[in-house]
PDB file of C-alpha atoms in Angstrom:
ATOM      1  CA  MET A 930      73.477  72.383 133.842  1.00  0.00           C
ATOM      2  CA  GLY A 931      73.189  75.767 132.177  1.00  0.00           C
ATOM      3  CA  ASP A 932      76.966  75.834 131.450  1.00  0.00           C
ATOM      4  CA  ALA A 933      76.821  72.313 130.010  1.00  0.00           C
ATOM      5  CA  GLY A 934      73.966  73.356 127.755  1.00  0.00           C
ATOM      6  CA  HIS A 935      75.873  76.386 126.491  1.00  0.00           C
ATOM      7  CA  SER A 936      78.921  74.229 125.954  1.00  0.00           C
ATOM      8  CA  GLY A 937      76.920  71.653 123.915  1.00  0.00           C
ATOM      9  CA  ALA A 938      75.426  74.386 121.747  1.00  0.00           C
ATOM     10  CA  ARG A 939      78.803  75.960 121.177  1.00  0.00           C
ATOM     11  CA  SER A 940      80.313  72.622 120.146  1.00  0.00           C
ATOM     12  CA  VAL A 941      77.501  72.050 117.652  1.00  0.00           C
ATOM     13  CA  LEU A 942      78.049  75.516 116.171  1.00  0.00           C
ATOM     14  CA  GLU A 943      81.767  74.980 116.037  1.00  0.00           C
ATOM     15  CA  GLY A 944      81.267  71.639 114.219  1.00  0.00           C
ATOM     16  CA  THR A 945      78.791  73.210 111.759  1.00  0.00           C
ATOM     17  CA  PHE A 946      81.174  76.004 110.862  1.00  0.00           C
ATOM     18  CA  ALA A 947      84.089  73.642 110.610  1.00  0.00           C
ATOM     19  CA  LEU A 948      81.984  71.721 107.987  1.00  0.00           C
ATOM     20  CA  LEU A 949      81.124  74.825 106.105  1.00  0.00           C
ATOM     21  CA  ALA A 950      84.756  75.997 106.109  1.00  0.00           C
ATOM     22  CA  ALA A 951      85.824  72.614 104.785  1.00  0.00           C
ATOM     23  CA  MET A 952      83.160  72.870 102.064  1.00  0.00           C
ATOM     24  CA  GLU A 953      84.448  76.326 101.160  1.00  0.00           C
ATOM     25  CA  ARG A 954      87.979  74.936 100.716  1.00  0.00           C
ATOM     26  CA  LEU A 955      86.944  71.815  98.774  1.00  0.00           C
ATOM     27  CA  GLY A 956      84.055  73.195  96.779  1.00  0.00           C
ATOM     28  CA  GLN A 957      82.257  69.848  96.719  1.00  0.00           C
ATOM     29  CA  ALA A 958      82.950  66.610  98.560  1.00  0.00           C
ATOM     30  CA  GLY A 959      81.496  63.522 100.209  1.00  0.00           C
ATOM     31  CA  VAL A 960      80.881  62.952 103.832  1.00  0.00           C
ATOM     32  CA  THR A 961      84.111  61.078 104.472  1.00  0.00           C
ATOM     33  CA  ARG A 962      86.337  63.799 102.973  1.00  0.00           C
ATOM     34  CA  LEU A 963      84.367  66.597 104.683  1.00  0.00           C
ATOM     35  CA  ALA A 964      84.543  64.791 108.083  1.00  0.00           C
ATOM     36  CA  ALA A 965      88.326  64.330 107.674  1.00  0.00           C
ATOM     37  CA  GLU A 966      88.836  67.964 106.564  1.00  0.00           C
ATOM     38  CA  SER A 967      86.726  69.420 109.395  1.00  0.00           C
ATOM     39  CA  GLY A 968      88.088  67.126 112.117  1.00  0.00           C
ATOM     40  CA  LEU A 969      84.616  65.665 112.935  1.00  0.00           C
ATOM     41  CA  PRO A 970      83.576  62.074 113.429  1.00  0.00           C
ATOM     42  CA  LYS A 971      81.924  60.848 110.262  1.00  0.00           C
ATOM     43  CA  ALA A 972      78.550  60.166 111.975  1.00  0.00           C
ATOM     44  CA  THR A 973      78.473  63.698 113.364  1.00  0.00           C
ATOM     45  CA  ALA A 974      79.426  65.214 110.008  1.00  0.00           C
ATOM     46  CA  HIS A 975      76.647  63.189 108.302  1.00  0.00           C
ATOM     47  CA  ARG A 976      74.037  64.290 110.839  1.00  0.00           C
ATOM     48  CA  LEU A 977      75.026  67.983 110.492  1.00  0.00           C
ATOM     49  CA  LEU A 978      75.067  67.840 106.715  1.00  0.00           C
ATOM     50  CA  GLN A 979      71.659  66.360 106.667  1.00  0.00           C
ATOM     51  CA  GLN A 980      70.323  69.226 108.867  1.00  0.00           C
ATOM     52  CA  LEU A 981      72.108  71.820 106.786  1.00  0.00           C
ATOM     53  CA  ALA A 982      70.622  70.267 103.645  1.00  0.00           C
ATOM     54  CA  ASP A 983      67.114  70.421 105.106  1.00  0.00           C
ATOM     55  CA  LEU A 984      67.662  74.102 105.769  1.00  0.00           C
ATOM     56  CA  GLY A 985      68.949  74.842 102.277  1.00  0.00           C
ATOM     57  CA  ALA A 986      72.406  75.795 103.552  1.00  0.00           C
ATOM     58  CA  VAL A 987      74.075  72.925 101.618  1.00  0.00           C
ATOM     59  CA  GLU A 988      72.877  70.873  98.671  1.00  0.00           C
ATOM     60  CA  ARG A 989      73.096  67.020  98.172  1.00  0.00           C
ATOM     61  CA  HIS A 990      74.239  65.928  94.771  1.00  0.00           C
ATOM     62  CA  GLN A 991      74.880  62.696  92.959  1.00  0.00           C
ATOM     63  CA  GLN A 992      77.122  60.038  94.582  1.00  0.00           C
ATOM     64  CA  GLY A 993      76.758  61.645  98.093  1.00  0.00           C
ATOM     65  CA  GLN A 994      78.467  64.843  97.246  1.00  0.00           C
ATOM     66  CA  TYR A 995      77.673  68.085  99.181  1.00  0.00           C
ATOM     67  CA  ARG A 996      78.225  71.692  98.254  1.00  0.00           C
ATOM     68  CA  MET A 997      77.085  75.144  99.375  1.00  0.00           C
ATOM     69  CA  GLY A 998      73.397  75.728  99.060  1.00  0.00           C
ATOM     70  CA  PRO A 999      71.313  78.761  97.869  1.00  0.00           C
ATOM     71  CA  ARG A1000      70.563  79.859 101.449  1.00  0.00           C
ATOM     72  CA  MET A1001      74.221  80.374 102.238  1.00  0.00           C
ATOM     73  CA  PHE A1002      74.517  82.406  98.973  1.00  0.00           C
ATOM     74  CA  ARG A1003      71.553  84.665  99.971  1.00  0.00           C
ATOM     75  CA  LEU A1004      72.948  85.149 103.489  1.00  0.00           C
ATOM     76  CA  GLY A1005      76.387  85.918 102.102  1.00  0.00           C
ATOM     77  CA  GLN A1006      75.023  88.578  99.864  1.00  0.00           C
ATOM     78  CA  ALA A1007      73.674  90.468 102.860  1.00  0.00           C
ATOM     79  CA  TRP A1008      77.163  90.849 104.377  1.00  0.00           C
ATOM     80  CA  GLN A1009      78.817  94.274 103.998  1.00  0.00           C
ATOM     81  CA  PRO A1010      82.174  95.219 105.435  1.00  0.00           C
ATOM     82  CA  TYR A1011      80.936  98.779 105.923  1.00  0.00           C
ATOM     83  CA  PRO A1012      77.390 100.119 105.976  1.00  0.00           C
ATOM     84  CA  GLY A1013      76.168 101.135 102.536  1.00  0.00           C
ATOM     85  CA  LEU A1014      79.363 100.123 100.688  1.00  0.00           C
ATOM     86  CA  GLY A1015      77.544  97.871  98.240  1.00  0.00           C
ATOM     87  CA  ALA A1016      75.058 100.581  97.089  1.00  0.00           C
ATOM     88  CA  ALA A1017      77.813 103.277  96.947  1.00  0.00           C
ATOM     89  CA  THR A1018      80.156 101.042  94.899  1.00  0.00           C
ATOM     90  CA  ARG A1019      78.042  99.836  91.918  1.00  0.00           C
ATOM     91  CA  ALA A1020      77.952 102.925  89.673  1.00  0.00           C
ATOM     92  CA  PRO A1021      81.604 104.081  90.279  1.00  0.00           C
ATOM     93  CA  LEU A1022      82.885 100.559  89.639  1.00  0.00           C
ATOM     94  CA  ARG A1023      80.964 100.315  86.323  1.00  0.00           C
ATOM     95  CA  ARG A1024      82.313 103.719  85.235  1.00  0.00           C
ATOM     96  CA  LEU A1025      85.870 102.862  86.127  1.00  0.00           C
ATOM     97  CA  ALA A1026      85.734  99.520  84.333  1.00  0.00           C
ATOM     98  CA  SER A1027      84.190 101.194  81.245  1.00  0.00           C
ATOM     99  CA  ALA A1028      86.734 104.015  81.244  1.00  0.00           C
ATOM    100  CA  THR A1029      89.837 101.844  81.667  1.00  0.00           C
ATOM    101  CA  GLY A1030      88.903  98.358  80.504  1.00  0.00           C
ATOM    102  CA  ALA A1031      90.321  97.136  83.780  1.00  0.00           C
ATOM    103  CA  THR A1032      88.964  94.518  86.077  1.00  0.00           C
ATOM    104  CA  VAL A1033      88.042  96.661  89.048  1.00  0.00           C
ATOM    105  CA  THR A1034      87.400  95.724  92.662  1.00  0.00           C
ATOM    106  CA  VAL A1035      86.697  97.125  96.048  1.00  0.00           C
ATOM    107  CA  ALA A1036      88.614  95.433  98.833  1.00  0.00           C
ATOM    108  CA  VAL A1037      88.920  95.429 102.561  1.00  0.00           C
ATOM    109  CA  LEU A1038      91.335  94.034 105.112  1.00  0.00           C
ATOM    110  CA  SER A1039      89.982  90.875 106.858  1.00  0.00           C
ATOM    111  CA  GLU A1040      92.004  88.732 109.252  1.00  0.00           C
ATOM    112  CA  GLY A1041      95.313  90.059 107.942  1.00  0.00           C
ATOM    113  CA  ARG A1042      94.414  89.429 104.237  1.00  0.00           C
ATOM    114  CA  THR A1043      92.882  91.316 101.298  1.00  0.00           C
ATOM    115  CA  LEU A1044      89.187  90.412 100.881  1.00  0.00           C
ATOM    116  CA  ILE A1045      87.442  91.357  97.651  1.00  0.00           C
ATOM    117  CA  ALA A1046      84.034  92.778  98.622  1.00  0.00           C
ATOM    118  CA  HIS A1047      82.874  93.831  95.198  1.00  0.00           C
ATOM    119  CA  ALA A1048      84.199  93.207  91.643  1.00  0.00           C
ATOM    120  CA  SER A1049      83.453  94.195  88.057  1.00  0.00           C
ATOM    121  CA  PRO A1050      85.154  92.150  85.211  1.00  0.00           C
ATOM    122  CA  GLY A1051      87.358  93.754  82.521  1.00  0.00           C
ATOM    123  CA  GLU A1052      89.819  92.851  79.798  1.00  0.00           C
ATOM    124  CA  LEU A1053      92.131  90.924  82.048  1.00  0.00           C
ATOM    125  CA  ASP A1054      89.344  88.748  83.436  1.00  0.00           C
ATOM    126  CA  GLU A1055      90.404  85.616  81.576  1.00  0.00           C
ATOM    127  CA  ARG A1056      93.925  85.974  82.778  1.00  0.00           C
ATOM    128  CA  MET A1057      93.040  86.648  86.387  1.00  0.00           C
ATOM    129  CA  PRO A1058      89.366  86.334  87.173  1.00  0.00           C
ATOM    130  CA  VAL A1059      88.501  87.995  90.463  1.00  0.00           C
ATOM    131  CA  ARG A1060      85.175  87.607  92.148  1.00  0.00           C
ATOM    132  CA  ALA A1061      83.565  89.001  95.340  1.00  0.00           C
ATOM    133  CA  GLY A1062      84.675  86.825  98.274  1.00  0.00           C
ATOM    134  CA  ALA A1063      88.122  86.082  96.867  1.00  0.00           C
ATOM    135  CA  VAL A1064      90.920  86.400  99.419  1.00  0.00           C
ATOM    136  CA  PHE A1065      94.553  87.246  98.687  1.00  0.00           C
ATOM    137  CA  PRO A1066      97.653  87.972 100.768  1.00  0.00           C
ATOM    138  CA  TRP A1067      97.518  91.419 102.286  1.00  0.00           C
ATOM    139  CA  ALA A1068     100.403  92.720 100.142  1.00  0.00           C
ATOM    140  CA  THR A1069      98.250  93.515  97.090  1.00  0.00           C
ATOM    141  CA  ALA A1070      97.977  97.111  95.966  1.00  0.00           C
ATOM    142  CA  ALA A1071      94.635  97.528  97.824  1.00  0.00           C
ATOM    143  CA  GLY A1072      96.090  95.710 100.885  1.00  0.00           C
ATOM    144  CA  LYS A1073      99.236  97.742 101.003  1.00  0.00           C
ATOM    145  CA  LEU A1074      97.245 100.990 100.799  1.00  0.00           C
ATOM    146  CA  LEU A1075      95.012  99.995 103.677  1.00  0.00           C
ATOM    147  CA  VAL A1076      97.906  98.636 105.860  1.00  0.00           C
ATOM    148  CA  ALA A1077      99.850 101.842 105.205  1.00  0.00           C
ATOM    149  CA  GLU A1078      96.904 103.780 106.753  1.00  0.00           C
ATOM    150  CA  ALA A1079      96.430 101.270 109.622  1.00  0.00           C
ATOM    151  CA  ARG A1080      98.401 100.220 112.602  1.00  0.00           C
ATOM    152  CA  PRO A1081      99.921  96.859 111.447  1.00  0.00           C
ATOM    153  CA  ASN A1082      99.799  94.047 113.948  1.00  0.00           C
ATOM    154  CA  GLY A1083     100.722  90.356 114.053  1.00  0.00           C
ATOM    155  CA  LEU A1084      97.949  89.469 111.626  1.00  0.00           C
ATOM    156  CA  PHE A1085     100.058  90.780 108.723  1.00  0.00           C
ATOM    157  CA  GLY A1086     103.139  88.746 109.614  1.00  0.00           C
ATOM    158  CA  PRO A1087     106.601  90.137 109.334  1.00  0.00           C
ATOM    159  CA  LEU A1088     106.551  93.375 107.272  1.00  0.00           C
ATOM    160  CA  PRO A1089     108.846  93.492 104.266  1.00  0.00           C
ATOM    161  CA  SER A1090     112.180  95.226 104.548  1.00  0.00           C
ATOM    162  CA  GLY A1091     111.724  98.748 103.379  1.00  0.00           C
ATOM    163  CA  TRP A1092     108.021  98.767 104.176  1.00  0.00           C
ATOM    164  CA  ARG A1093     108.367 101.912 106.308  1.00  0.00           C
ATOM    165  CA  TRP A1094     109.520 103.872 103.222  1.00  0.00           C
ATOM    166  CA  GLU A1095     106.928 102.257 100.936  1.00  0.00           C
ATOM    167  CA  ALA A1096     104.114 102.996 103.442  1.00  0.00           C
ATOM    168  CA  ALA A1097     105.302 106.676 103.638  1.00  0.00           C
ATOM    169  CA  ALA A1098     105.251 106.960  99.876  1.00  0.00           C
ATOM    170  CA  ILE A1099     101.757 105.476  99.726  1.00  0.00           C
ATOM    171  CA  GLN A1100     100.574 107.877 102.360  1.00  0.00           C
ATOM    172  CA  GLU A1101     102.031 110.828 100.530  1.00  0.00           C
ATOM    173  CA  ARG A1102     100.573 110.121  97.069  1.00  0.00           C
ATOM    174  CA  GLY A1103      97.409 108.350  98.225  1.00  0.00           C
ATOM    175  CA  ILE A1104      97.937 105.624  95.639  1.00  0.00           C
ATOM    176  CA  ALA A1105      99.439 102.114  95.919  1.00  0.00           C
ATOM    177  CA  PHE A1106     100.827  99.904  93.123  1.00  0.00           C
ATOM    178  CA  ASP A1107     101.341  96.218  92.668  1.00  0.00           C
ATOM    179  CA  ARG A1108     103.796  95.696  89.797  1.00  0.00           C
ATOM    180  CA  GLN A1109     103.166  92.015  88.898  1.00  0.00           C
ATOM    181  CA  GLU A1110     103.876  91.065  92.474  1.00  0.00           C
ATOM    182  CA  LEU A1111     100.670  89.000  92.843  1.00  0.00           C
ATOM    183  CA  MET A1112     100.631  87.453  89.353  1.00  0.00           C
ATOM    184  CA  GLU A1113     102.849  87.850  86.330  1.00  0.00           C
ATOM    185  CA  GLY A1114     101.196  89.790  83.605  1.00  0.00           C
ATOM    186  CA  VAL A1115      98.836  91.651  85.946  1.00  0.00           C
ATOM    187  CA  SER A1116      99.545  94.917  87.771  1.00  0.00           C
ATOM    188  CA  CYS A1117      97.236  96.871  90.111  1.00  0.00           C
ATOM    189  CA  VAL A1118      96.579 100.445  91.051  1.00  0.00           C
ATOM    190  CA  ALA A1119      94.631 101.209  94.239  1.00  0.00           C
ATOM    191  CA  ALA A1120      93.137 104.285  95.941  1.00  0.00           C
ATOM    192  CA  PRO A1121      91.376 104.710  99.227  1.00  0.00           C
ATOM    193  CA  VAL A1122      87.642 104.823  99.960  1.00  0.00           C
ATOM    194  CA  HIS A1123      87.119 107.146 102.926  1.00  0.00           C
ATOM    195  CA  GLY A1124      84.277 106.575 105.236  1.00  0.00           C
ATOM    196  CA  ALA A1125      82.062 109.025 107.208  1.00  0.00           C
ATOM    197  CA  ARG A1126      84.896 109.811 109.690  1.00  0.00           C
ATOM    198  CA  GLY A1127      87.454 110.398 106.963  1.00  0.00           C
ATOM    199  CA  ARG A1128      89.405 107.158 107.521  1.00  0.00           C
ATOM    200  CA  PRO A1129      89.972 104.617 104.709  1.00  0.00           C
ATOM    201  CA  VAL A1130      87.423 101.873 105.083  1.00  0.00           C
ATOM    202  CA  ALA A1131      88.169 100.134 101.768  1.00  0.00           C
ATOM    203  CA  ALA A1132      90.264 100.474  98.671  1.00  0.00           C
ATOM    204  CA  VAL A1133      89.178 100.623  94.991  1.00  0.00           C
ATOM    205  CA  CYS A1134      91.633  98.742  92.694  1.00  0.00           C
ATOM    206  CA  ALA A1135      92.136  98.469  88.931  1.00  0.00           C
ATOM    207  CA  LEU A1136      93.804  95.290  87.591  1.00  0.00           C
ATOM    208  CA  VAL A1137      95.629  96.251  84.431  1.00  0.00           C
ATOM    209  CA  ASP A1138      98.088  95.104  81.848  1.00  0.00           C
ATOM    210  CA  PRO A1139     101.581  96.019  83.088  1.00  0.00           C
ATOM    211  CA  ASP A1140     102.684  97.497  79.738  1.00  0.00           C
ATOM    212  CA  GLY A1141     103.150 101.230  80.165  1.00  0.00           C
ATOM    213  CA  PRO A1142     103.292 103.370  83.313  1.00  0.00           C
ATOM    214  CA  LEU A1143     100.736 102.453  85.967  1.00  0.00           C
ATOM    215  CA  GLU A1144     100.470 106.134  86.868  1.00  0.00           C
ATOM    216  CA  ARG A1145      98.190 106.666  83.888  1.00  0.00           C
ATOM    217  CA  PHE A1146      95.415 104.910  85.824  1.00  0.00           C
ATOM    218  CA  SER A1147      95.961 106.798  89.063  1.00  0.00           C
ATOM    219  CA  GLU A1148      93.563 109.679  88.528  1.00  0.00           C
ATOM    220  CA  ALA A1149      90.667 107.464  87.316  1.00  0.00           C
ATOM    221  CA  VAL A1150      91.064 105.097  90.293  1.00  0.00           C
ATOM    222  CA  ARG A1151      91.379 108.012  92.677  1.00  0.00           C
ATOM    223  CA  GLN A1152      88.131 109.566  91.380  1.00  0.00           C
ATOM    224  CA  ALA A1153      86.295 106.255  91.710  1.00  0.00           C
ATOM    225  CA  GLY A1154      87.438 106.026  95.370  1.00  0.00           C
ATOM    226  CA  CYS A1155      86.268 109.590  95.973  1.00  0.00           C
ATOM    227  CA  ALA A1156      82.903 108.850  94.356  1.00  0.00           C
ATOM    228  CA  ILE A1157      82.389 105.770  96.459  1.00  0.00           C
ATOM    229  CA  GLY A1158      83.395 107.625  99.640  1.00  0.00           C
ATOM    230  CA  ALA A1159      80.984 110.487  98.753  1.00  0.00           C
ATOM    231  CA  GLY A1160      78.177 107.945  98.363  1.00  0.00           C
ATOM    232  CA  LEU A1161      78.929 106.491 101.805  1.00  0.00           C
ATOM    233  CA  ARG A1162      78.885 109.906 103.444  1.00  0.00           C
ATOM    234  CA  ALA A1163      75.685 110.951 101.621  1.00  0.00           C
ATOM    235  CA  ALA A1164      73.978 107.730 102.835  1.00  0.00           C
ATOM    236  CA  ARG A1165      75.182 108.334 106.387  1.00  0.00           C
ATOM    237  CA  SER A1166      73.916 111.925 106.311  1.00  0.00           C
ATOM    238  CA  ALA A1167      70.446 110.828 104.957  1.00  0.00           C
ATOM    239  CA  GLU A1168      70.269 108.148 107.661  1.00  0.00           C
ATOM    240  CA  ARG A1169      70.928 110.817 110.358  1.00  0.00           C
ATOM    241  CA  ASN A1170      68.299 113.045 108.905  1.00  0.00           C
ATOM    242  CA  ARG A1171      65.688 110.297 108.977  1.00  0.00           C
ATOM    243  CA  ALA A1172      66.590 109.586 112.604  1.00  0.00           C
TER     244      ALA A1172
END
């Protein structure tokens, strides 16, 4: 009986998250489309959507359309890939964006991809708007830097030919570049953010116009990564002192 109860609860949770994942992909859709996208019976999808709407997790709109609700937004804002990263990031990102005119981000690796944890818009925002929560293939400048410092596994898929030499170069200079590899007309420069134990926990990245050498942004991006890392370590030290 106990196992059956746990199994039932698990299946409800799986169905709920399947619906939310479908909504994330579609943005806004009706019950029929969401049920098909999530693999749930329409009646089950309708019941779960009503419950989620009552909780504020999704919103009902005209013509039976559903989309993410404010409660999911608030819960999402509380997520941090590393303790204190949000607070440590704000001022250095603003300074970097102001000094370079670049769209600047802080990214982490998640499920074999590059996940944007924080972003500040810049001059290239219209060409390539990047917002917190956006996900890209791992082989961005930020992703390459973090993978070069990690132990790659199957999540990243087959590594490109010549990756061993590129990773060694990234490790040596502490900077990674994306020369219009993700999008034509946009290049990126990334530097590591080191956590309390001295290991890279994130990467700060400037999205810039590819005209001219990317190396001209390296020092500003490196300094931003150092400032964020210093903020993380100061926050950890203060936490230990309070304890």
